[in-house]
mmCIF file of C-alpha atoms and ligand atoms in Angstrom:
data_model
loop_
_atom_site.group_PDB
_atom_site.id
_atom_site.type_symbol
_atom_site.label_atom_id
_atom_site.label_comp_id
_atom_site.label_asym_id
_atom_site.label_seq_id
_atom_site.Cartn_x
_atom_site.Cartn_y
_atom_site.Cartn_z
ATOM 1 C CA UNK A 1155 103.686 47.975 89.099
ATOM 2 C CA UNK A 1156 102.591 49.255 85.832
ATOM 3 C CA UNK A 1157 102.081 46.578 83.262
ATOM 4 C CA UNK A 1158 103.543 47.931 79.839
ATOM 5 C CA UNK A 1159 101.700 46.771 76.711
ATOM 6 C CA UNK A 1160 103.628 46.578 73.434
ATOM 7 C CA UNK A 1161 103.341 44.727 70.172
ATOM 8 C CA UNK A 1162 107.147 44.544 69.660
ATOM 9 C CA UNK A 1163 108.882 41.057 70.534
ATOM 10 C CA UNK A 1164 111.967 43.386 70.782
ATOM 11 C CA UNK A 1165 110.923 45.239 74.079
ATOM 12 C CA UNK A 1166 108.777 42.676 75.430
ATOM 13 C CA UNK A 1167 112.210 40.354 75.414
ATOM 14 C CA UNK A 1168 114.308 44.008 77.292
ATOM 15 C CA UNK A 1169 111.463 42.453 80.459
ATOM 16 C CA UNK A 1170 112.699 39.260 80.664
ATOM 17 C CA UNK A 1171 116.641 39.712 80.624
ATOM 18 C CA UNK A 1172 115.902 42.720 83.099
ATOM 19 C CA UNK A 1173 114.530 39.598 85.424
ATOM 20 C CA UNK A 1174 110.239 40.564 84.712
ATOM 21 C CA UNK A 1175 107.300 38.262 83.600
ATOM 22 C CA UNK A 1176 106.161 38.774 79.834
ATOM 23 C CA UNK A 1177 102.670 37.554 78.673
ATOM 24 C CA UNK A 1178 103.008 36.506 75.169
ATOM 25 C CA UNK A 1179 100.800 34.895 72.817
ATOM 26 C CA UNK A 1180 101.605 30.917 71.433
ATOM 27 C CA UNK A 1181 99.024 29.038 69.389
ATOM 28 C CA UNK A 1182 97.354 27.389 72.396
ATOM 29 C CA UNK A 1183 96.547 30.163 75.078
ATOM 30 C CA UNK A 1184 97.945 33.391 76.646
ATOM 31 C CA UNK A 1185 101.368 32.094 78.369
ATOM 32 C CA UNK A 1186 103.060 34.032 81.282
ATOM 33 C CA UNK A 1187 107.018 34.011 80.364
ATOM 34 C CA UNK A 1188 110.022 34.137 82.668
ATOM 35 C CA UNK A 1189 113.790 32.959 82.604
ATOM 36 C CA UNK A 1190 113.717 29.419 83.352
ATOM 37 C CA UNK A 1191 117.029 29.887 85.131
ATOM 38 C CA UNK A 1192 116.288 32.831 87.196
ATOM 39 C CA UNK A 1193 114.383 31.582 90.165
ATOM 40 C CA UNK A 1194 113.443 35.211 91.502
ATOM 41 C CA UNK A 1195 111.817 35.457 88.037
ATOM 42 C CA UNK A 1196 109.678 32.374 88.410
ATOM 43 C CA UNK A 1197 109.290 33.370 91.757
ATOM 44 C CA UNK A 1198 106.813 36.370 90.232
ATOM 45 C CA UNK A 1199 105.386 34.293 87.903
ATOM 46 C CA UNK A 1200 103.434 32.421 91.221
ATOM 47 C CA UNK A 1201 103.139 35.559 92.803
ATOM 48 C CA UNK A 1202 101.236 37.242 90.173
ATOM 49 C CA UNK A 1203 98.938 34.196 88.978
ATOM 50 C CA UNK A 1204 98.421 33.497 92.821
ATOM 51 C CA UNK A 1205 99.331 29.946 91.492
ATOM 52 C CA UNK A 1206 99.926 26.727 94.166
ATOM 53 C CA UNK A 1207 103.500 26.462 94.482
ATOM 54 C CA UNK A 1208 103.338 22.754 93.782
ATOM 55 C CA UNK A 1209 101.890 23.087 90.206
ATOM 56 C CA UNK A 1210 104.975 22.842 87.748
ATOM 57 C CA UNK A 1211 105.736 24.825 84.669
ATOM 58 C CA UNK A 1212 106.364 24.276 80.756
ATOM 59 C CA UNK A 1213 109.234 25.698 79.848
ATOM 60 C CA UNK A 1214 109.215 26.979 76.127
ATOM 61 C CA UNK A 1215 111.920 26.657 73.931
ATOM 62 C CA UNK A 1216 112.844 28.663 70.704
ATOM 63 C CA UNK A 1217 115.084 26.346 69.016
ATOM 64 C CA UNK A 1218 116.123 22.247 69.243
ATOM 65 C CA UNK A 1219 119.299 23.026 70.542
ATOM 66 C CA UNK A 1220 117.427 24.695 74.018
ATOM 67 C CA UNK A 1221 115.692 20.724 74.860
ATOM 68 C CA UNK A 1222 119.617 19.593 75.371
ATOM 69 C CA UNK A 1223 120.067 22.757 77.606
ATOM 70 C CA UNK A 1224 116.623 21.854 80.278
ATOM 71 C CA UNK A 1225 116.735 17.901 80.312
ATOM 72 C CA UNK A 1226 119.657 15.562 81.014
ATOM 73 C CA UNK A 1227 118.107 12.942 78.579
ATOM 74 C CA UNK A 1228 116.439 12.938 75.592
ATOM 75 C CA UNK A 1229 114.474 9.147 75.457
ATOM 76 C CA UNK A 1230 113.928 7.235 72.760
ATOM 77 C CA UNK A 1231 109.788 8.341 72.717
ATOM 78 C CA UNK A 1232 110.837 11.804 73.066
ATOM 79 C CA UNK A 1233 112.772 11.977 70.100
ATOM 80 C CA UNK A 1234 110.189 10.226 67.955
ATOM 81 C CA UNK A 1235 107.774 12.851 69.065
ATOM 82 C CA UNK A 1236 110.022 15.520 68.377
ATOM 83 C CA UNK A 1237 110.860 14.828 64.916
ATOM 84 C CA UNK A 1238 107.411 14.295 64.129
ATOM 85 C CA UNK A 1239 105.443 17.094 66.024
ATOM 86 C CA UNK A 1240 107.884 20.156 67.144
ATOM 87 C CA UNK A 1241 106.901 23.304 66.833
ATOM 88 C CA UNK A 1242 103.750 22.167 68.546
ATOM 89 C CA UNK A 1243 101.168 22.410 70.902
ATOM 90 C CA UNK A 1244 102.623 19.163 72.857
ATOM 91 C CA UNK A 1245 104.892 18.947 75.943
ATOM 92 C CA UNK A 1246 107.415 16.712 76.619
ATOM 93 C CA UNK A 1247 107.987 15.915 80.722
ATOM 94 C CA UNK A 1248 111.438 14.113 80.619
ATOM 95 C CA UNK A 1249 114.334 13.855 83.411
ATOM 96 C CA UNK A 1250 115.709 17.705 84.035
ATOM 97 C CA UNK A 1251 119.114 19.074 83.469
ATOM 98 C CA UNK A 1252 120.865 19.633 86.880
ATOM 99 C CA UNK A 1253 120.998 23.520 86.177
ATOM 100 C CA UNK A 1254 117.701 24.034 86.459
ATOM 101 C CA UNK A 1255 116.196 25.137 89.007
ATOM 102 C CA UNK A 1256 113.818 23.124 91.374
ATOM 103 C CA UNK A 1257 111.732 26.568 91.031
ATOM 104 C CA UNK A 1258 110.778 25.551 87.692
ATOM 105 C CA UNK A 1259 109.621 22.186 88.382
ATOM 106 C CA UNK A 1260 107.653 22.375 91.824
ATOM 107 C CA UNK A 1261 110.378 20.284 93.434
ATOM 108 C CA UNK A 1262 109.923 17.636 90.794
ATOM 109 C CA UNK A 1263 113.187 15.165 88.926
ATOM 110 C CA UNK A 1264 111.823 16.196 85.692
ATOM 111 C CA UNK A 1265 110.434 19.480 83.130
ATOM 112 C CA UNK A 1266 107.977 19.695 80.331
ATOM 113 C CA UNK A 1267 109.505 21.404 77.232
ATOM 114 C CA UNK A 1268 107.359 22.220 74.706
ATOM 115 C CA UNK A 1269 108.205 24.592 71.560
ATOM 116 C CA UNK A 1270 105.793 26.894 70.527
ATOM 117 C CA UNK A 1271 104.162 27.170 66.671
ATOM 118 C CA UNK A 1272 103.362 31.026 66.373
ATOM 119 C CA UNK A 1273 105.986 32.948 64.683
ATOM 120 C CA UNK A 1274 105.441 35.844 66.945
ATOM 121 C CA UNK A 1275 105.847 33.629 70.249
ATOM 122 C CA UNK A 1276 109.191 31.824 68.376
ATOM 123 C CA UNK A 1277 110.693 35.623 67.344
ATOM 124 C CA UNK A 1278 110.048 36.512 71.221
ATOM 125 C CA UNK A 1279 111.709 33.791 72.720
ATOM 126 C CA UNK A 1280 114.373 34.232 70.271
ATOM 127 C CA UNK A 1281 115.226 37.829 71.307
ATOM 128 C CA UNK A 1282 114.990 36.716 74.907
ATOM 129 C CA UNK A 1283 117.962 34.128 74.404
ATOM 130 C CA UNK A 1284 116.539 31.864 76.942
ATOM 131 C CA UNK A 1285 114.073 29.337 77.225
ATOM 132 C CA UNK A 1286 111.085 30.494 79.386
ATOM 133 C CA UNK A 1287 109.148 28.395 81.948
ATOM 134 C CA UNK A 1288 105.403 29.416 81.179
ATOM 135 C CA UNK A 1289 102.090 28.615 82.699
ATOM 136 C CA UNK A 1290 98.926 30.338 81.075
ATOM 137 C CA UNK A 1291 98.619 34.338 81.797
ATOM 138 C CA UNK A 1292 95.509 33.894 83.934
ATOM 139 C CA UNK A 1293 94.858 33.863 88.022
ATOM 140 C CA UNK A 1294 95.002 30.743 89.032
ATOM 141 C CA UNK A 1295 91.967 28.725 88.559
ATOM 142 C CA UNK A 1296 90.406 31.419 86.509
ATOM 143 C CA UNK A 1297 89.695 30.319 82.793
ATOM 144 C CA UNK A 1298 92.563 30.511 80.650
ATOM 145 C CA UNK A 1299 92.997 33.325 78.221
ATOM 146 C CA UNK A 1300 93.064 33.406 74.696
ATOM 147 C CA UNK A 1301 93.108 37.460 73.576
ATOM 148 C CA UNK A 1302 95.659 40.002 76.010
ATOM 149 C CA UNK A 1303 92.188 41.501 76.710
ATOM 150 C CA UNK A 1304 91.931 38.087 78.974
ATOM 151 C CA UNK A 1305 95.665 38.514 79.945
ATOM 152 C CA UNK A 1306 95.001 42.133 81.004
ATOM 153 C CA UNK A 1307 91.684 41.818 82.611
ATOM 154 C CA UNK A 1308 93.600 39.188 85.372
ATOM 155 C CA UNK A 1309 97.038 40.394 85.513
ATOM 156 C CA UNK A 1310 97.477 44.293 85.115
ATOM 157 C CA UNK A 1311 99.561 45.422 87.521
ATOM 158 C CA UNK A 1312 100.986 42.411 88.371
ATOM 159 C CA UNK A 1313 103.357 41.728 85.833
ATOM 160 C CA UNK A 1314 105.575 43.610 84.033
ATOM 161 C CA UNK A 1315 105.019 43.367 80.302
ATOM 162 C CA UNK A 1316 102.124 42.327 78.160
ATOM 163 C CA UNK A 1317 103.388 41.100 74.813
ATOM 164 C CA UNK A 1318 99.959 41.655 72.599
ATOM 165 C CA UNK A 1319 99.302 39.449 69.677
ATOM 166 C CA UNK A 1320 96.024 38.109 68.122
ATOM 167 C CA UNK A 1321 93.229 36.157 69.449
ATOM 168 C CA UNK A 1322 94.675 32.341 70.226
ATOM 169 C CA UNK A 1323 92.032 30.380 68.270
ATOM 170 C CA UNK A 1324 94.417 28.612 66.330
ATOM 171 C CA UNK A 1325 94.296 26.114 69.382
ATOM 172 C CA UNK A 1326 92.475 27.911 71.925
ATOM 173 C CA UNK A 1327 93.225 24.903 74.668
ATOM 174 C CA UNK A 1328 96.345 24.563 76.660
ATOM 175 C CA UNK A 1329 99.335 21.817 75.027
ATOM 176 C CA UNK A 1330 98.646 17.754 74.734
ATOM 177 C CA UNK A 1331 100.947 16.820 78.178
ATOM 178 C CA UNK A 1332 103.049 13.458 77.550
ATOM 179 C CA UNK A 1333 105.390 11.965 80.336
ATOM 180 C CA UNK A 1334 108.047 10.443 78.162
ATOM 181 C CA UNK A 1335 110.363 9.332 80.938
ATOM 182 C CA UNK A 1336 109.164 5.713 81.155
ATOM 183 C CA UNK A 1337 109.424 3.033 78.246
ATOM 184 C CA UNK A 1338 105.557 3.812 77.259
ATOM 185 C CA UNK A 1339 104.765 7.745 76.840
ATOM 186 C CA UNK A 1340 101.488 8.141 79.021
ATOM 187 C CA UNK A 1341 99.415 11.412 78.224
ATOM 188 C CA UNK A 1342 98.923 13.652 81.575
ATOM 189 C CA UNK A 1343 96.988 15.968 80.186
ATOM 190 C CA UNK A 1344 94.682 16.126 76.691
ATOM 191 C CA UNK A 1345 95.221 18.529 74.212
ATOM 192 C CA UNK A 1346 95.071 19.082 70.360
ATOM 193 C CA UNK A 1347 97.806 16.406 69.825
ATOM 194 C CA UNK A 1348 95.161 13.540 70.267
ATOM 195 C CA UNK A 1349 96.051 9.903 71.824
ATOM 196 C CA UNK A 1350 95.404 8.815 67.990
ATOM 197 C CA UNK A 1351 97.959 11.256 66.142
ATOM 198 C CA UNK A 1352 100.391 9.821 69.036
ATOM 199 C CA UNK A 1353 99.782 6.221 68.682
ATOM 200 C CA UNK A 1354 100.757 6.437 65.018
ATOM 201 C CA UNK A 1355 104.554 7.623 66.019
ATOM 202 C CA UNK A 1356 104.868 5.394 69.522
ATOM 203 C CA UNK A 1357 101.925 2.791 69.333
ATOM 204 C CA UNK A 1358 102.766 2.108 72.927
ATOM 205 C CA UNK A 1359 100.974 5.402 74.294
ATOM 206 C CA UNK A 1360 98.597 5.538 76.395
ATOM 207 C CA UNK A 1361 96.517 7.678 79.012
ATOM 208 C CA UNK A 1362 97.143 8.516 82.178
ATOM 209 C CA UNK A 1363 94.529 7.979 85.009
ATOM 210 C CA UNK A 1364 95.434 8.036 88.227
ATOM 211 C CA UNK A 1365 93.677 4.960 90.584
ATOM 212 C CA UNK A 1366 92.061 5.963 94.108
ATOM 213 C CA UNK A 1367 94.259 7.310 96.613
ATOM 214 C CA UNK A 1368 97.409 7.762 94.283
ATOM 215 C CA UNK A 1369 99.056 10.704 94.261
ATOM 216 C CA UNK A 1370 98.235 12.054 90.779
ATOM 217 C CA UNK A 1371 101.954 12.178 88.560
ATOM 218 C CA UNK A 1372 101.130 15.328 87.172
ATOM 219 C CA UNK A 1373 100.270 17.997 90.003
ATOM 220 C CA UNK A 1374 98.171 20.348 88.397
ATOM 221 C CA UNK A 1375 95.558 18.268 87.527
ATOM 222 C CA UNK A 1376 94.728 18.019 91.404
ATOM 223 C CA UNK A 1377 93.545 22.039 91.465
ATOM 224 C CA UNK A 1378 90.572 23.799 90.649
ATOM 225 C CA UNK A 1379 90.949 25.127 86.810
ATOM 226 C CA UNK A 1380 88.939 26.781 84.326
ATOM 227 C CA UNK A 1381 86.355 27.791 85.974
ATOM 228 C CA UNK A 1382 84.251 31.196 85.442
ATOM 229 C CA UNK A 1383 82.246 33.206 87.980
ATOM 230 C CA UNK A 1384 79.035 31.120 86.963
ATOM 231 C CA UNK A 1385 78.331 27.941 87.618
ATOM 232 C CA UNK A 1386 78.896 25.503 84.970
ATOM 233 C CA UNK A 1387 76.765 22.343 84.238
ATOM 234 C CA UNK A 1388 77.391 19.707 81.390
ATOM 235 C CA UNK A 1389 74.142 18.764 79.515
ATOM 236 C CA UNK A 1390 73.634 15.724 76.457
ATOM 237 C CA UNK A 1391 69.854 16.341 76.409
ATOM 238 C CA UNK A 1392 69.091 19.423 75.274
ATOM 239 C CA UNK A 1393 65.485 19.451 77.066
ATOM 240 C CA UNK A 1394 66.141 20.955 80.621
ATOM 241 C CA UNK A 1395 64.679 24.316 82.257
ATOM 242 C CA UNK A 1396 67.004 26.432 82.892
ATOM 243 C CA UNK A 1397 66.860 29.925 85.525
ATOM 244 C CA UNK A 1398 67.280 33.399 85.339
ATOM 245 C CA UNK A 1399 70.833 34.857 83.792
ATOM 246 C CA UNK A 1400 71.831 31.608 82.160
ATOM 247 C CA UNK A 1401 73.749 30.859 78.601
ATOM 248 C CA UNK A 1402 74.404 27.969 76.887
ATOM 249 C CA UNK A 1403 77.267 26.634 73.912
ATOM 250 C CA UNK A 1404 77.607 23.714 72.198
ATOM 251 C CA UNK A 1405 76.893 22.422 68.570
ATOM 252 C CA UNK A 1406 73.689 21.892 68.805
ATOM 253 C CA UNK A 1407 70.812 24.785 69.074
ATOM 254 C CA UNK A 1408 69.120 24.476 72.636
ATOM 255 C CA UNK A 1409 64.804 23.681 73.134
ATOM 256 C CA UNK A 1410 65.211 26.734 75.615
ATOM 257 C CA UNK A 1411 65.854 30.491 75.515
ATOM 258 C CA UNK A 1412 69.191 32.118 76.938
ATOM 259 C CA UNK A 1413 70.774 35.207 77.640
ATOM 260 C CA UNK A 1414 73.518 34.598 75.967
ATOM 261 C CA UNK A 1415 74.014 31.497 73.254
ATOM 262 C CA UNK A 1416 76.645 30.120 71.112
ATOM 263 C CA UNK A 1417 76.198 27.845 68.677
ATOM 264 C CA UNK A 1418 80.285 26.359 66.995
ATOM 265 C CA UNK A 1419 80.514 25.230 64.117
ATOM 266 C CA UNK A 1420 82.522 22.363 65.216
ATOM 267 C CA UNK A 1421 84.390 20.200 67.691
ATOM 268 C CA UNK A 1422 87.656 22.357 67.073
ATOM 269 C CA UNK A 1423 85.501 25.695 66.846
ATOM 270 C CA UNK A 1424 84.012 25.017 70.251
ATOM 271 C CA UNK A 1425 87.290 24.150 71.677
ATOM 272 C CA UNK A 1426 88.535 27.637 70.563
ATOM 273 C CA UNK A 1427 85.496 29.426 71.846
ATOM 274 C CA UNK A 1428 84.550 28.315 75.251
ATOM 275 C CA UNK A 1429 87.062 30.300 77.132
ATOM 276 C CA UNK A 1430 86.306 33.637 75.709
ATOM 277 C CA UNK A 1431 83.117 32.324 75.705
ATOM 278 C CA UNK A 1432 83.067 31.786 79.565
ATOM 279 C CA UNK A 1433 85.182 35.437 80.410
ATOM 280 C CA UNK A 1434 81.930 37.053 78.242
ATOM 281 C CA UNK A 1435 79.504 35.231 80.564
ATOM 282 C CA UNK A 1436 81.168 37.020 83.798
ATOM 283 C CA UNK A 1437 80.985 40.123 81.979
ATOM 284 C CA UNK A 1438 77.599 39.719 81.658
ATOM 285 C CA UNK A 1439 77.098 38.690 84.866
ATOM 286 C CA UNK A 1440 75.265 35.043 84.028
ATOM 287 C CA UNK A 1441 74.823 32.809 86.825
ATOM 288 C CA UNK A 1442 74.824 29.120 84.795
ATOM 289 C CA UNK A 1443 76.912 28.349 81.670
ATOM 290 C CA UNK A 1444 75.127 25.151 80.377
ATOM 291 C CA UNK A 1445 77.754 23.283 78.428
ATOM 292 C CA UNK A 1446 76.854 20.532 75.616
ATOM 293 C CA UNK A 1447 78.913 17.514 76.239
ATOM 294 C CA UNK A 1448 80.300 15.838 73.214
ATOM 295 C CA UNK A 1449 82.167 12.670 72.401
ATOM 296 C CA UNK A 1450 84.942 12.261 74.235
ATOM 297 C CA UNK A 1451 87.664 11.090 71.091
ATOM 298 C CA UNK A 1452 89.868 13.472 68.847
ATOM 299 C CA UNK A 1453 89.858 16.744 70.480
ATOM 300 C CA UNK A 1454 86.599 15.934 72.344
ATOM 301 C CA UNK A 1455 88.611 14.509 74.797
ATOM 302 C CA UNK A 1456 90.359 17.830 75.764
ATOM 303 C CA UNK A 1457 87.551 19.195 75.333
ATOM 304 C CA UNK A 1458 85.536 17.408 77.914
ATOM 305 C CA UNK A 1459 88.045 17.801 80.294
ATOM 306 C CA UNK A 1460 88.401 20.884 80.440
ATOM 307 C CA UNK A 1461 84.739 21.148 80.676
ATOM 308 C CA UNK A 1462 84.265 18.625 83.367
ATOM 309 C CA UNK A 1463 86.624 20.487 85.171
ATOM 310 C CA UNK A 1464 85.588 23.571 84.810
ATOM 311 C CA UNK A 1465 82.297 22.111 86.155
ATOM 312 C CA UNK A 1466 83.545 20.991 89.302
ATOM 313 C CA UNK A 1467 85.317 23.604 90.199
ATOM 314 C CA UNK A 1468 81.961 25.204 91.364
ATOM 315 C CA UNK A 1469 81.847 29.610 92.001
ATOM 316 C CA UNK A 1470 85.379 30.742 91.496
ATOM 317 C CA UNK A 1471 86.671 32.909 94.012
ATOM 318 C CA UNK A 1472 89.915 34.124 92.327
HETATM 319 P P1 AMP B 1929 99.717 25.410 82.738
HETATM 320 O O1 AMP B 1929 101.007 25.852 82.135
HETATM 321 O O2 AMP B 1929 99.136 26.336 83.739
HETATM 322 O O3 AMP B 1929 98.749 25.064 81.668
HETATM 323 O O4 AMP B 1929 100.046 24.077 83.550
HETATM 324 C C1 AMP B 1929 101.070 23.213 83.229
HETATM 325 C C2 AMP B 1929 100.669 21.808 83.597
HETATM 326 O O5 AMP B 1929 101.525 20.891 82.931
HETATM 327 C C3 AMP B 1929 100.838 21.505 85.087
HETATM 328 O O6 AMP B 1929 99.697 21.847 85.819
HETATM 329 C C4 AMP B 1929 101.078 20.009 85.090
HETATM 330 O O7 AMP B 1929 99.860 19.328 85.161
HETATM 331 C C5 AMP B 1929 101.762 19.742 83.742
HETATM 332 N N1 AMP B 1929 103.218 19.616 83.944
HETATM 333 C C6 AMP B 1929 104.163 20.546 83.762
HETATM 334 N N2 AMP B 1929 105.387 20.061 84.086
HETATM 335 C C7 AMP B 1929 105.210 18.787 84.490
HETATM 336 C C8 AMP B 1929 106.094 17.757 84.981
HETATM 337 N N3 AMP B 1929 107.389 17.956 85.118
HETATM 338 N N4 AMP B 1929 105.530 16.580 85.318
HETATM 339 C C9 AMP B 1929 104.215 16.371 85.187
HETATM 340 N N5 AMP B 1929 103.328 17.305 84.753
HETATM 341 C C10 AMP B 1929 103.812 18.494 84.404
HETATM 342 MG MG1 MG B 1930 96.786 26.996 83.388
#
C-alpha cells in the first residue's frame, strides 16, 4: 500500500470516509485515525500497529454533540470534567453507546472519548464527520511518536494516509486516562491533566493501582510500551559508569561522558523530549539510554511512568 502524505485536513479526511487509517497530529502524540463505526476500519488500525487485540482505543471527537453519539451516559464526574477541561489532553472511559462497535473497545462495556486541542487535529475530524477511535501512530510497543517523521519511519506502507503537521511538543505524552463510570473518577493512566488539576473539579479522584493478581481495569497498561531499541535504565545518582554507545537525558548534567546527551530545561521540556529523544538514540545505534528519574508529582508522574515502563520493557523487538 502506498502511504500518501499531505498537509491538507481536506484529503486526509477523503481516507477515512473511503474506509482507510489517517495519522494525524493532536497536541499529545502522533494518533492513528479510523471511523469508530466501521469495524473493517479499526480492523487496519491493529493490523498496521501490530497492536494486541485486547488493548482498547480513544475515540476522538470534534465537537460536544459526538460524546452523546459514543456513550449511553454521561455521569455526573464526567460532565464536571468536561466543562472544565474539553478540548484536552484527558480521556473520559464511561459506559458505551450500543452502536458502537465491540471493535472499538476490545470487547469492553465502556469507551474513552477524549477531544483533541490542536486546531489542525479538530479541522480534520471535522471534515471526516465522524468521531475516530485512535491509538498513537507507532508499532506497537515502539515509543510513541511525536513528528510524522516518527509516524512514517513505523508505518509507511501500512496505512493509507499520513496527515503531516508539526512536531507534538505541546504535550509530547499520550492523554491523562480517567474511568468516570463509578461514583469516584480513578485515573488509569497519567498524563498532563495531573491528579491535582483533577482533584480541584471532583475532590473524590483518585489513582488507580491495580493489587496482586487483579486483572488490571485498563488493558493496555498490561503490555510492553515505549520502549526503544536500547536498553533503558532509570538513574537518581548521577555517579555511575556507564559502557560503550550509551546516552543519557534528564535535568541535570551527568559526572560521565556520552554519545549522545540531553540536558531539558524542565519537567514539561523533558516530557516533550524523551520520545524523539529515544527514536534519535536507535538512529544512532546506542545500546543504553540512562534516564534521570525525577519526582514523581505534577507531570513527573507521567513522566516516570512512562519511563519506568519503557525500562522494563527491556530490547524491543517490534
Ligand atoms: P493508546 O491510544 O495507544 O495511547 O492507548 C489507549 C489506552 O487507553 C489503552 O491502552 C488503555 O489503557 C486506555 N483505554 C482506552 N479505552 C479504555 C477503556 N474503555 N477502559 C479502560 N482503559 C481504556
Ligand atoms: Mg500507544
Amino acid at each position: 500500500m502506498k502511504t500518501v502524505l499531505t498537509k491538507s485536513p481536506i484529503e486526509a479526511a477523503e481516507f477515512i470516509k473511503r474506509g482507510g487509517a489517517v495519522a494525524f497530529p493532536t497536541e499529545t502524540v502522533y494518533g492513528l485515525g479510523a471511523n469508530v463505526f466501521d469495524e473493517k476500519a479499526i480492523g487496519k488500525i491493529f493490523e498496521a500497529k501490530k497492536r494486541p487485540n485486547d488493548n482498547p482505543l480513544i475515540a476522538h471527537v470534534g465537537n460536544f454533540g459526538q460524546i452523546e453519539a459514543l456513550v449511553s451516559e454521561i455521569t455526573p464526574s464526567a460532565q464536571k470534567f468536561i466543562e472544565a477541561f474539553f478540548p484536552a489532553p484527558l480521556t473520559l472511559v464511561l459506559p458505551k453507546a450500543e452502536r458502537v462497535p465491540f471493535a472499538a473497545t476490545a470487547h469492553l462495556e465502556t469507551i474513552g472519548v477524549r477531544m483533541p486541542k490542536t486546531a489542525l487535529a479538530l479541522e480534520f475530524l471535522r471534515h471526516c464527520e465522524t468521531p475516530l477511535v485512535a491509538p498513537s501512530a507507532n508499532l506497537s510497543g515502539r515509543p510513541s511518536p511525536t513528528t510524522w517523521q516518527a509516524v512514517y519511519e513505523d508505518l509507511t506502507g501500512r496505512i493509507e494516509c499520513i496527515l503531516q503537521g508539526g512536531e507534538t511538543t505541546e504535550i509530547g505524552l499520550e492523554s491523562t486516562v480517567v474511568d468516570c463510570t463509578a461514583n469516584a473518577p480513578l485515573i488509569l493512566r497519567a498524563g498532563s491533566i495531573t491528579l491535582e488539576d483533577l482533584q480541584k473539579i471532583v475532590p473524590d479522584t483518585r489513582i488507580y493501582r491495580a493489587s496482586k493478581n487483579e486483572q488490571p481495569k485498563s488493558p493496555g497498561l498490561k503490555h510492553r510500551h515505549y520502549s526503544p531499541r536500547a536498553r533503558v535504565v532509570l538513574v537518581s545518582d548521577l555517579r555511575f559508569r556507564v559502557s560503550n554507545r550509551s546516552a543519557y537525558i534528564g535535568l541535570n548534567e551527568p559526572c560521565e561522558k556520552f554519545d549522545l546527551i540531553k540536558i531539558c530545561r524542565s519537567v514539561e521540556d523533558y516530557a516533550h523530549q524523551f520520545f524523539k529523544f529515544f527514536r534519535e538514540c536507535d538512529h544512532r545505534h546506542i545500546r543504553e539510554i540512562y534516564c534521570e528519574t525525577v519526582e514523581e508529582k505534577g507531570i513527573g508522574l507521567a513522566l516516570m511512568d512512562r519511563l519506568k515502563r519503557a525500562a522494563e520493557g527491556g530490547a524491543a523487538s517490534s
